[in-house]
Tab-separated table of C-alpha atoms and ligand atoms in Angstrom:
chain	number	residue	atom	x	y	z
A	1	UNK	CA	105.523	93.606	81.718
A	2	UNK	CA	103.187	96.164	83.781
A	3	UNK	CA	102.509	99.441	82.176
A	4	UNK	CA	99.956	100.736	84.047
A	5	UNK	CA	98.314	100.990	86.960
A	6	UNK	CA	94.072	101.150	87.535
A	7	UNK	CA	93.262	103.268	90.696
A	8	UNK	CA	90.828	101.990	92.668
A	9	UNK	CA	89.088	104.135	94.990
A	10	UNK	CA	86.074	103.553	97.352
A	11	UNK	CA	82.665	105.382	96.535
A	12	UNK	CA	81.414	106.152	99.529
A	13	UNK	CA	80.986	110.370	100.444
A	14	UNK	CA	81.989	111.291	96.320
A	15	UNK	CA	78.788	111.002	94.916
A	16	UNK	CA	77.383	114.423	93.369
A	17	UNK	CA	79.717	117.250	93.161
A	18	UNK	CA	81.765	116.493	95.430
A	19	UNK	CA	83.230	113.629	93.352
A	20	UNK	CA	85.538	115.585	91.098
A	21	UNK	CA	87.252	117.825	94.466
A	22	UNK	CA	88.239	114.303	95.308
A	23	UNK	CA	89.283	112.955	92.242
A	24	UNK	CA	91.528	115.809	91.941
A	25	UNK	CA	92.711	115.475	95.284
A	26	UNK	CA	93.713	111.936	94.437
A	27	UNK	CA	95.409	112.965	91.543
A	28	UNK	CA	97.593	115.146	93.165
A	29	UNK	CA	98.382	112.870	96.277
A	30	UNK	CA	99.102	110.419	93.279
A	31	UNK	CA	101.506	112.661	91.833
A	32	UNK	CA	103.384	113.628	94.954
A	33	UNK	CA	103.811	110.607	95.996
A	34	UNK	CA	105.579	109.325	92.471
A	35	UNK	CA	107.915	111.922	92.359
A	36	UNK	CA	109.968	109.883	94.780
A	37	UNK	CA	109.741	106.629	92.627
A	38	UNK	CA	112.302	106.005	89.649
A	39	UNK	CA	110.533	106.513	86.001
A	40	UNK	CA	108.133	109.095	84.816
A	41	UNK	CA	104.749	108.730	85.185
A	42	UNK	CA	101.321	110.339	83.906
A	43	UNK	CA	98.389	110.412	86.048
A	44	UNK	CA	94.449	110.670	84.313
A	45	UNK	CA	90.983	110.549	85.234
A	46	UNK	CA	89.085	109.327	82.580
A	47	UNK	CA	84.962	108.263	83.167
A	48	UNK	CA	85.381	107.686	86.988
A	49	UNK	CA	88.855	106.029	86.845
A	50	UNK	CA	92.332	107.106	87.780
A	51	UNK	CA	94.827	105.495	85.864
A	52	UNK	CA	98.801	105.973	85.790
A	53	UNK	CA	100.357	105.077	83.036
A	54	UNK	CA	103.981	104.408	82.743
A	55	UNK	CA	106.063	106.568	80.514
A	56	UNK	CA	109.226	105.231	81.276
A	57	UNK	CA	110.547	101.993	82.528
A	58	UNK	CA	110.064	101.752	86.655
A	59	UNK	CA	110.437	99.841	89.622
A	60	UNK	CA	107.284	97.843	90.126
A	61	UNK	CA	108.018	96.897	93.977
A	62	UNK	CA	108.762	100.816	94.529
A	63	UNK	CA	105.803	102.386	92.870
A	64	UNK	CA	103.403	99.915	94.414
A	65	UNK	CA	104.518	100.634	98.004
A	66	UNK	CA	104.348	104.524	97.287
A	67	UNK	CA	100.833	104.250	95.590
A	68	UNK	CA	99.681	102.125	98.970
A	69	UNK	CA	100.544	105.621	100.871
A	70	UNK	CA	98.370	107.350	99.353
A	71	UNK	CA	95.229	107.625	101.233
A	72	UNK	CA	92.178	107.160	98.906
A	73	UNK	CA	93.002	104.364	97.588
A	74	UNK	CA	91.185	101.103	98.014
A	75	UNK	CA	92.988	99.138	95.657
A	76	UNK	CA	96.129	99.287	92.838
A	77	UNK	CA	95.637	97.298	89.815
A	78	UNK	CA	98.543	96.099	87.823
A	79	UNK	CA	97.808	96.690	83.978
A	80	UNK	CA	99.367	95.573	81.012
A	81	UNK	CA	97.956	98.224	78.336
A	82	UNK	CA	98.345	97.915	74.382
A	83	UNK	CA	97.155	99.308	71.398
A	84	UNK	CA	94.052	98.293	69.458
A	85	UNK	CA	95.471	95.738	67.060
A	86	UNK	CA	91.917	93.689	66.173
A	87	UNK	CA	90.102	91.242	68.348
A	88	UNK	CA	93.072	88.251	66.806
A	89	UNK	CA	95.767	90.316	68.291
A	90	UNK	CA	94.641	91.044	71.801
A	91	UNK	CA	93.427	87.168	72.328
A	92	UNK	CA	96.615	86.710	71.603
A	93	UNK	CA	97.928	89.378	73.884
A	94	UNK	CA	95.346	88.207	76.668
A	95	UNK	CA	96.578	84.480	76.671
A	96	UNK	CA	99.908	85.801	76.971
A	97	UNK	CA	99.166	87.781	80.316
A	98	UNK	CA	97.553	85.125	81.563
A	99	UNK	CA	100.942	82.788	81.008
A	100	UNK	CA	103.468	85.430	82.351
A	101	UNK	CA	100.992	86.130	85.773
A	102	UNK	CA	99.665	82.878	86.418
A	103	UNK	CA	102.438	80.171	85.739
A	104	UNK	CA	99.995	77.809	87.739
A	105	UNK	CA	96.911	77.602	86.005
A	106	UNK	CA	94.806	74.992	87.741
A	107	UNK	CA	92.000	78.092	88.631
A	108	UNK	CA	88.804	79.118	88.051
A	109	UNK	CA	88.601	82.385	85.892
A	110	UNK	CA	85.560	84.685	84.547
A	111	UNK	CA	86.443	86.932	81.682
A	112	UNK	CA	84.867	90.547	82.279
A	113	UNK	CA	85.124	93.351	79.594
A	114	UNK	CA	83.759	96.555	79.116
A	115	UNK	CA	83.709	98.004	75.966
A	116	UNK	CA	84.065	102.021	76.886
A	117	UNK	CA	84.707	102.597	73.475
A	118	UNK	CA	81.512	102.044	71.553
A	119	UNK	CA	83.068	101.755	68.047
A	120	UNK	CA	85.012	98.294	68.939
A	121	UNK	CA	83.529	95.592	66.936
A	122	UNK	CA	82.679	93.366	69.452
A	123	UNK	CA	79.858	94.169	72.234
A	124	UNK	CA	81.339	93.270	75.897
A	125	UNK	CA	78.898	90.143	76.292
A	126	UNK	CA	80.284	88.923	72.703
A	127	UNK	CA	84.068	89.778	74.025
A	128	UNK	CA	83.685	88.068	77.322
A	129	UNK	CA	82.176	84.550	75.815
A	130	UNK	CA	84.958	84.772	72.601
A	131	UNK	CA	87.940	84.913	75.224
A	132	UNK	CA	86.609	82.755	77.508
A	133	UNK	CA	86.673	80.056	74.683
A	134	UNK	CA	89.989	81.009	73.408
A	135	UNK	CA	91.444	81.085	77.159
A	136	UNK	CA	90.132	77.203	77.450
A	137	UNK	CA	91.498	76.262	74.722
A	138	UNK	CA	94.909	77.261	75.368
A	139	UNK	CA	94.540	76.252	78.839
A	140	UNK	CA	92.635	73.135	78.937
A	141	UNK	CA	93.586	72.984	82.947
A	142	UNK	CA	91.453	76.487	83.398
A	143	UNK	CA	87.411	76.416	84.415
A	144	UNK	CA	85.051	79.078	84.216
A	145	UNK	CA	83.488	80.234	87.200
A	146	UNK	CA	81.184	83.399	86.997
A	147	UNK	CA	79.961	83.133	90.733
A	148	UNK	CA	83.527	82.662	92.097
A	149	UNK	CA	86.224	83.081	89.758
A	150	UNK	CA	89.522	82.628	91.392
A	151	UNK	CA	91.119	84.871	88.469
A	152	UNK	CA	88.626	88.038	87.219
A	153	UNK	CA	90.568	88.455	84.170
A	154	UNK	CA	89.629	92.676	83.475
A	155	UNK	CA	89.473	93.788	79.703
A	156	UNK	CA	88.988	97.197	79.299
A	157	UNK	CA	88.274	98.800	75.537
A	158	UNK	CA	89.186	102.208	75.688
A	159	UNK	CA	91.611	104.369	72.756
A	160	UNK	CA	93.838	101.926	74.161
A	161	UNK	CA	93.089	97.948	75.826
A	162	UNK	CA	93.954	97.676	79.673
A	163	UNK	CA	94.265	93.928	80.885
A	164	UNK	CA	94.335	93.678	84.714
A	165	UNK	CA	93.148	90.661	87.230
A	166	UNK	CA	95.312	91.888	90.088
A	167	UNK	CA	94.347	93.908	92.982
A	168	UNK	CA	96.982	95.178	95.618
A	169	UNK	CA	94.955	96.614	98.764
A	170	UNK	CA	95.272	100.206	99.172
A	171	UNK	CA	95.401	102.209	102.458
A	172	UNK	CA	91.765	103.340	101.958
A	173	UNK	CA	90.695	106.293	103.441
A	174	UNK	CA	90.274	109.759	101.481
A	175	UNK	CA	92.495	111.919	99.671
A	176	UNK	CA	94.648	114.540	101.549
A	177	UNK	CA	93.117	117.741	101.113
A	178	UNK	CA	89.806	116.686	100.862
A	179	UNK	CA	89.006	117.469	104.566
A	180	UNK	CA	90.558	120.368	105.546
A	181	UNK	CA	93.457	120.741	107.727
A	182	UNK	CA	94.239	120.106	111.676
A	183	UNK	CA	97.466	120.807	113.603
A	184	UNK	CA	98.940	117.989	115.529
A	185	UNK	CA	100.893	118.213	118.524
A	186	UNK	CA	104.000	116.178	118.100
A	187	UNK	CA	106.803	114.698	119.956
A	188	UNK	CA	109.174	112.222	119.727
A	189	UNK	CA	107.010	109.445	121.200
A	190	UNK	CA	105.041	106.311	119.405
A	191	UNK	CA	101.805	107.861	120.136
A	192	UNK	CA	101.338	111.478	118.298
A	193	UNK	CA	102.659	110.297	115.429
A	194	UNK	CA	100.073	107.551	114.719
A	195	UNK	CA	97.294	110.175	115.412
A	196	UNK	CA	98.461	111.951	112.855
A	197	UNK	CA	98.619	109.345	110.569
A	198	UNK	CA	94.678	108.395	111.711
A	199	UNK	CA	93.239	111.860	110.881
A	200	UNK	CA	95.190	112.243	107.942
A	201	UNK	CA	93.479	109.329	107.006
A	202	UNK	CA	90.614	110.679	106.628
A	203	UNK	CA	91.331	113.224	104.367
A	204	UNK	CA	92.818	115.744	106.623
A	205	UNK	CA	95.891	117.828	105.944
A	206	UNK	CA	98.191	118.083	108.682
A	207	UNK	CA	100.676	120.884	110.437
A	208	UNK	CA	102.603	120.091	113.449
A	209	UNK	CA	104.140	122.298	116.215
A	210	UNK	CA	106.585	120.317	118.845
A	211	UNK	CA	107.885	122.133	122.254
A	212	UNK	CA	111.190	121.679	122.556
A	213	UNK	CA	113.220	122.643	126.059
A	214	UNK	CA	117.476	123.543	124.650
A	215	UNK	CA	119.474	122.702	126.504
A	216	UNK	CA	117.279	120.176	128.526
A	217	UNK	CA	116.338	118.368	125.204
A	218	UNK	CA	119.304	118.241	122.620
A	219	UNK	CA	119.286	119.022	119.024
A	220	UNK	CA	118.754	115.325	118.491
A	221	UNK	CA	115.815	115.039	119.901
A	222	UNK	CA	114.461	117.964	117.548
A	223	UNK	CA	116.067	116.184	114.343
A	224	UNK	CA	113.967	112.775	115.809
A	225	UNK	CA	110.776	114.816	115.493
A	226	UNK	CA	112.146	116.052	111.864
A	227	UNK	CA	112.696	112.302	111.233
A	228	UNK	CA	109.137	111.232	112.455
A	229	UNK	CA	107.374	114.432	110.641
A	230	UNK	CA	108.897	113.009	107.434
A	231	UNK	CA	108.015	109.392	107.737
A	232	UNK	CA	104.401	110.941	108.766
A	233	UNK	CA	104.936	113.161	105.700
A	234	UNK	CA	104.971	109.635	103.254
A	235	UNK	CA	101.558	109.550	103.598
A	236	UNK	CA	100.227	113.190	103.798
A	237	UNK	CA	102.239	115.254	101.584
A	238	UNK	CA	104.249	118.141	102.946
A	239	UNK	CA	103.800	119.142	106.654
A	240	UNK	CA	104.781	122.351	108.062
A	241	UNK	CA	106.550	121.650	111.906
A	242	UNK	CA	106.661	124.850	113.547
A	243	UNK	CA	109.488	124.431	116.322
A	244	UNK	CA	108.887	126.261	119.487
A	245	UNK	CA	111.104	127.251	122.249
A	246	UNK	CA	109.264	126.033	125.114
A	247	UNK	CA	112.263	126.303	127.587
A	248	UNK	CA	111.449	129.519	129.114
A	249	UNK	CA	107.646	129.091	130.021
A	250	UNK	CA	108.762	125.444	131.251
A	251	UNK	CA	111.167	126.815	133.724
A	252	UNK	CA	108.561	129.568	134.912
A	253	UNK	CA	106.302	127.071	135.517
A	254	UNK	CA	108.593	125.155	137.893
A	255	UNK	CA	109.756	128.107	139.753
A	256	UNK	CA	106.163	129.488	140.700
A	257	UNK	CA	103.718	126.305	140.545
A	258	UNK	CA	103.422	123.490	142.541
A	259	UNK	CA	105.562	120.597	141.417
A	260	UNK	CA	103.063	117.571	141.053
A	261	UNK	CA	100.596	120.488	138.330
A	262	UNK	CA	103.720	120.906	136.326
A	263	UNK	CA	102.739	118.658	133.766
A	264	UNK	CA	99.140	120.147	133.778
A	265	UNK	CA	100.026	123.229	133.122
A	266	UNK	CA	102.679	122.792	131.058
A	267	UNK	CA	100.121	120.105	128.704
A	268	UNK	CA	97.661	123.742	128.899
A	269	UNK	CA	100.419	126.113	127.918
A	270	UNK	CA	101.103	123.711	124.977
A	271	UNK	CA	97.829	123.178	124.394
A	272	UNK	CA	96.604	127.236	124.276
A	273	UNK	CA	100.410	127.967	122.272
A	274	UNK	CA	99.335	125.458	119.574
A	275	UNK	CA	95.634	126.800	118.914
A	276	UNK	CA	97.225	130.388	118.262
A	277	UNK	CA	99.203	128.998	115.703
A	278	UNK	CA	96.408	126.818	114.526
A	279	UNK	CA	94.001	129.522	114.398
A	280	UNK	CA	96.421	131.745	112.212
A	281	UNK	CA	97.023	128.696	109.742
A	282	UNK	CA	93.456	128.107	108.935
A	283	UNK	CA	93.638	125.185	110.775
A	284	UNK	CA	90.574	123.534	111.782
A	285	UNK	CA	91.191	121.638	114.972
A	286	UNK	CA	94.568	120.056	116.803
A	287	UNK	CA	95.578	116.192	117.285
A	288	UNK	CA	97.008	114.958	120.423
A	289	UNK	CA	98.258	111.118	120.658
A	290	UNK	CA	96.601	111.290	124.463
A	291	UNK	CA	94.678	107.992	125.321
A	292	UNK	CA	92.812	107.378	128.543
A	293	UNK	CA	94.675	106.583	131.291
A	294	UNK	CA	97.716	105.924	129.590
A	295	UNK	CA	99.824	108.129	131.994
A	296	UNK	CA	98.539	110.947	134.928
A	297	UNK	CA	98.522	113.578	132.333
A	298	UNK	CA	96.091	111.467	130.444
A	299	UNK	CA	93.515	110.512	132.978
A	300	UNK	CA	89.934	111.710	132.289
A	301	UNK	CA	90.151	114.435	134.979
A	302	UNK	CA	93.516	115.812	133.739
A	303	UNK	CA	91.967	115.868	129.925
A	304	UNK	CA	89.134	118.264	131.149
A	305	UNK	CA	91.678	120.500	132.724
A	306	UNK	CA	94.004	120.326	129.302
A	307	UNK	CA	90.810	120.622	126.978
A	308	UNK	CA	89.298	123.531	128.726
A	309	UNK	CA	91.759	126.036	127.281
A	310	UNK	CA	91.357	124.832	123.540
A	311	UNK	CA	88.232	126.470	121.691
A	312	UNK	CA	88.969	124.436	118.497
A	313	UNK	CA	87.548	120.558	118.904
A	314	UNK	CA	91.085	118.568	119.562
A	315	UNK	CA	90.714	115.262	118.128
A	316	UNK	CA	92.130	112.016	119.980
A	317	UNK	CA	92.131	109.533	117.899
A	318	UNK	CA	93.867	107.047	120.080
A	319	UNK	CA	91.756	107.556	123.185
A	320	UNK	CA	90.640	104.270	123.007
A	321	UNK	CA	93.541	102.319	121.996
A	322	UNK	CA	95.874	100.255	124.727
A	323	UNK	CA	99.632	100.823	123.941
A	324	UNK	CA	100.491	97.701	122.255
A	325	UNK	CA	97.155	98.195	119.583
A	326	UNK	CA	99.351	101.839	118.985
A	327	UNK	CA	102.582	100.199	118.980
A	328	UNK	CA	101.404	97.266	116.092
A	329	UNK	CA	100.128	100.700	113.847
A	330	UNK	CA	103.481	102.443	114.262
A	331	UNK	CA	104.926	99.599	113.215
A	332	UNK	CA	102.740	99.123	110.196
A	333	UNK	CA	103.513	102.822	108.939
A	334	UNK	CA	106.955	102.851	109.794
A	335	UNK	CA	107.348	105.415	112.921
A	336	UNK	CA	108.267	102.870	115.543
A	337	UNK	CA	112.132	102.381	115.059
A	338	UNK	CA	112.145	106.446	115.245
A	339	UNK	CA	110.053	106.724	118.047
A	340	UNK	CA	111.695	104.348	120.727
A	341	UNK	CA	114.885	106.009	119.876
A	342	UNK	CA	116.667	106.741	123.515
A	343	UNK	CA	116.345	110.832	123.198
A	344	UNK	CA	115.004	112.490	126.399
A	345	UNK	CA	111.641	114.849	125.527
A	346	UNK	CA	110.987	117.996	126.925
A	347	UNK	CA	108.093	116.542	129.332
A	348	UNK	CA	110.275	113.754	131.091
A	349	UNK	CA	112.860	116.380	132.335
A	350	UNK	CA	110.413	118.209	134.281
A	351	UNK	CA	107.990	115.258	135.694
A	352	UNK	CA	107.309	115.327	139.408
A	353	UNK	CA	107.538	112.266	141.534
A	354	UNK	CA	104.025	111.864	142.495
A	355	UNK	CA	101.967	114.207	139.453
A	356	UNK	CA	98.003	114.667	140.443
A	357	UNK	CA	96.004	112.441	138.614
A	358	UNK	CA	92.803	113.967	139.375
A	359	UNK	CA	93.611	117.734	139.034
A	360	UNK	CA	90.836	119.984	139.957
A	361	UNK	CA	90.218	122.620	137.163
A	362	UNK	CA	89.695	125.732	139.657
A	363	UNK	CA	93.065	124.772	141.714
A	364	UNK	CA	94.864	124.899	138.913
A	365	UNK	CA	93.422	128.080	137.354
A	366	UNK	CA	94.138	129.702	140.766
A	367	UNK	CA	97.850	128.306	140.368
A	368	UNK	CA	98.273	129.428	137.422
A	369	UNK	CA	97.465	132.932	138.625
A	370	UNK	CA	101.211	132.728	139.905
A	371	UNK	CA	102.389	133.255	136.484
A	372	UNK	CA	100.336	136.069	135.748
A	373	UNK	CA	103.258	138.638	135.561
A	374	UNK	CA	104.915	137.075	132.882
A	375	UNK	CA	103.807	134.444	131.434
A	376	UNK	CA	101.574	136.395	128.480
A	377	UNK	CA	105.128	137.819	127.200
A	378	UNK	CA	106.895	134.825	127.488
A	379	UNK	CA	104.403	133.119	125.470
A	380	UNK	CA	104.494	136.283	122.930
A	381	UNK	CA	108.212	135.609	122.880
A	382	UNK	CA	107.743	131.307	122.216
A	383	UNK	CA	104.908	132.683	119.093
A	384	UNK	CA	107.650	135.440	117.736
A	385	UNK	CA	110.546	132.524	117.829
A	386	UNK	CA	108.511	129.913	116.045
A	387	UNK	CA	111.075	128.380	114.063
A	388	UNK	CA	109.072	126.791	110.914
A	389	UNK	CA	110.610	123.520	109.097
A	390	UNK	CA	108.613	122.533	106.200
A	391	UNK	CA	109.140	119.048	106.206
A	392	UNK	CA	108.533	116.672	102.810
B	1	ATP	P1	103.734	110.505	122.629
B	1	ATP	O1	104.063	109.053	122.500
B	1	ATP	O2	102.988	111.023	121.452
B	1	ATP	O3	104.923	111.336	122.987
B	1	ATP	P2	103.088	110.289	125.337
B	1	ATP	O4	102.522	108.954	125.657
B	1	ATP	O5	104.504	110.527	125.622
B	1	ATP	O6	102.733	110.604	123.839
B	1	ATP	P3	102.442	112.752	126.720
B	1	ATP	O7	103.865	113.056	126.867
B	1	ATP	O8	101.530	112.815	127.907
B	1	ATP	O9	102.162	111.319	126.090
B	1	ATP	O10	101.829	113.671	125.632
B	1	ATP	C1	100.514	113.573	125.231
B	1	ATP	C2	100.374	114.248	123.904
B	1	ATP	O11	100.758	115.609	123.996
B	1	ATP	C3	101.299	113.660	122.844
B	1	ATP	O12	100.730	112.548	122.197
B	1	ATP	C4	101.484	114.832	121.924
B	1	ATP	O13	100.371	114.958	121.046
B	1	ATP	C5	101.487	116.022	122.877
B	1	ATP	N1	102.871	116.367	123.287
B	1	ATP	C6	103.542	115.955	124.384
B	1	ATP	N2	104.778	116.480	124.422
B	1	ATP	C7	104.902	117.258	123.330
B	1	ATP	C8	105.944	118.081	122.782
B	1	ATP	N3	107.128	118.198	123.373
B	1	ATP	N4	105.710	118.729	121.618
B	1	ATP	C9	104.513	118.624	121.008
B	1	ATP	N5	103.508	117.854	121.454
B	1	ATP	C10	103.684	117.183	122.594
B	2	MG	MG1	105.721	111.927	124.857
């Protein structure tokens, strides 16, 4: 019976100028995420609404969990649209949409029209009191309620009538695109994938680079990154994974460091590898899942010594979070299954027994010294190999 759907996004930060950059962003986040869904669909702002109209027929359950992807949103209003056939007709029209939504009708209602389209007979005030009438009389069971109404039945005069009363949350958020774009450091655990999803959130557009170690990680660990990249990718449009061959710098690490600063080092060589190829994709700043104290690598003292090579800010959104709090959101978006799947990653090969917790920066600058005669070229090496997926 739907063929529409009212886009409801939240105001805040779109006032001004601004507003139409993320109007259009929305639009196109819109779009992209339709193309998946069965039907044809057309997408258009008109005076501060989005609306998508249905050109086709399409699967209601399936567009309505692609449209609550899309960040922006607030809220997804179901709308049954029709011509302007007189004020006789769309009573008619309205009591109907009330019967086929509401087969219960013991509620409260409050009719609420806006009349967009000046040249309608009927002012919205005159509209609102009208249907209101012709709504109890058809459905002596139904009260008005204008401080509460349990239904807010939506009529909308425009070239053509929108009825809605329905609103599906949205993710909420802003539009993909609208704030620039960071480069998150993935693997195959629960964590980096939900800070992507978090910063993405707000707007951000996101590239990913993930380290991987042949032949001490397989090819299946790589295609579970792939796999979490594209369930990330749901929500923020296309995302370029640039692969990097991490196997060679890992090994020269082990061979000429001390064992319990491997996974220092290692976390700095990542971090400085991933800011090069940040800094050449106009990328603003990187995304780490780390959250304090989480694991020796993640201890405040081991953060300064892996922020301290990074000149872009790296943003952590989880740094507060306790595991099960990051567990419930990958669960909610849909990483989690993907993410506790058994394949080894590149770090938990190489862990020592007893790893510092409380590395001292200027120890493990001196250590890393040892590396000095070839560790530039084998990171030159890791940069030429990049091996880009783009991922959608
Ligand atoms: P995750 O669940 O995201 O794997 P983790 O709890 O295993 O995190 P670490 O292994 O200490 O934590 O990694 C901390 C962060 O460093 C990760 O969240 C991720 O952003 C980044 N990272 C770790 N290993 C890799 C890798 N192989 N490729 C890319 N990024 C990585
Ligand atoms: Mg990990």
């Amino acid at each position: 019976m739907f063929t529409a759907f009212l886009i409801k996004y939240a105001e805040i930060g779109i006032k001004g100028k601004n507003r139409y950059l993320f109007e259009d962003a929305l639009v196109q986040q819109i779009k992209y995420a339709l193309k998946k869904c069965e039907g044809e669909f057309k997408i258009h702002k008109t005076q501060g609404r989005i609306f998508v109209d249905a050109l086709t027929e399409f699967d209601f359950d399936e567009t309505v969990e692609n449209l609550q992807k899309v960040f922006g949103i607030s809220g997804i209003c179901p709308v049954v649209s029709m011509e302007d056939e007189g004020f006789e007709k769309l009573c008619e029209n309205v009591l109907k949409y009330i019967d086929d939504v509401y087969p219960d009708k013991n509620m409260t209602f409050k009719v609420h029209a806006r009349r967009a389209r000046k040249n309608f007979p009927k002012d919205s005030m005159t509209i609102n009191m009208e249907m209101g009438e012709a709504i109890l009389k058809a459905y002596p069971e139904m009260h008005v309620d204008v401080h509460k109404p349990e239904m807010l039945l939506n009529i909308e005069i425009r070239e053509k009538i929108y009825i809605y009363s329905m609103i599906i949350p949205g993710p909420g958020g802003m539009p993909v695109g609208t704030g620039g774009k960071a480069m998150l450091l993935l693997s195959g655990g629960i964590d980096s994938p939900v800070a992507g999803y978090m910063i993405a959130k707000r707007g951000v557009k996101i590239d990913a680079v993930y380290f991987h170690a042949p032949p001490y990680t397989s090819d299946r660990a790589k295609q579970k990154v792939v796999d979490l990249a594209r369930l990330v990718s749901k929500y923020t449009g296309p995302i370029y994974l640039h692969v990097i061959n991490f196997t060679d710098i890992q090994l020269y690490i082990y061979e000429n460091c001390p064992h319990e600063e491997l996974t220092i080092i290692m976390r700095r060589y990542m971090m400085r590898i991933a800011e090069t190829i940040a800094k050449q994709t106009d990328c603003l700043g990187l995304i780490t899942g780390e959250s304090i104290g989480q694991v020796a690598s993640q201890t405040m003292a081991s953060l300064v010594a892996t922020n301290e090579v990074c000149e872009l800010p790296v943003y952590r959104p989880l740094i507060g979070f306790d595991k099960q709090e990051i567990v419930e959101i990958s669960e909610k978006i849909g990483t989690f299954e993907t993410s506790i799947l058994p394949y080894e990653d590149c770090c938990t090969i190489f862990v020592a027994k007893h790893p510092v917790t409380k590395p001292n920066v200027k120890v493990i600058r001196k250590h890393e010294q040892n590396l000095e005669e070839k560790i530039d070229e084998l990171v030159k090496t890791a940069l030429e190999t990049d091996e880009l997926i783009v991922v959608s």
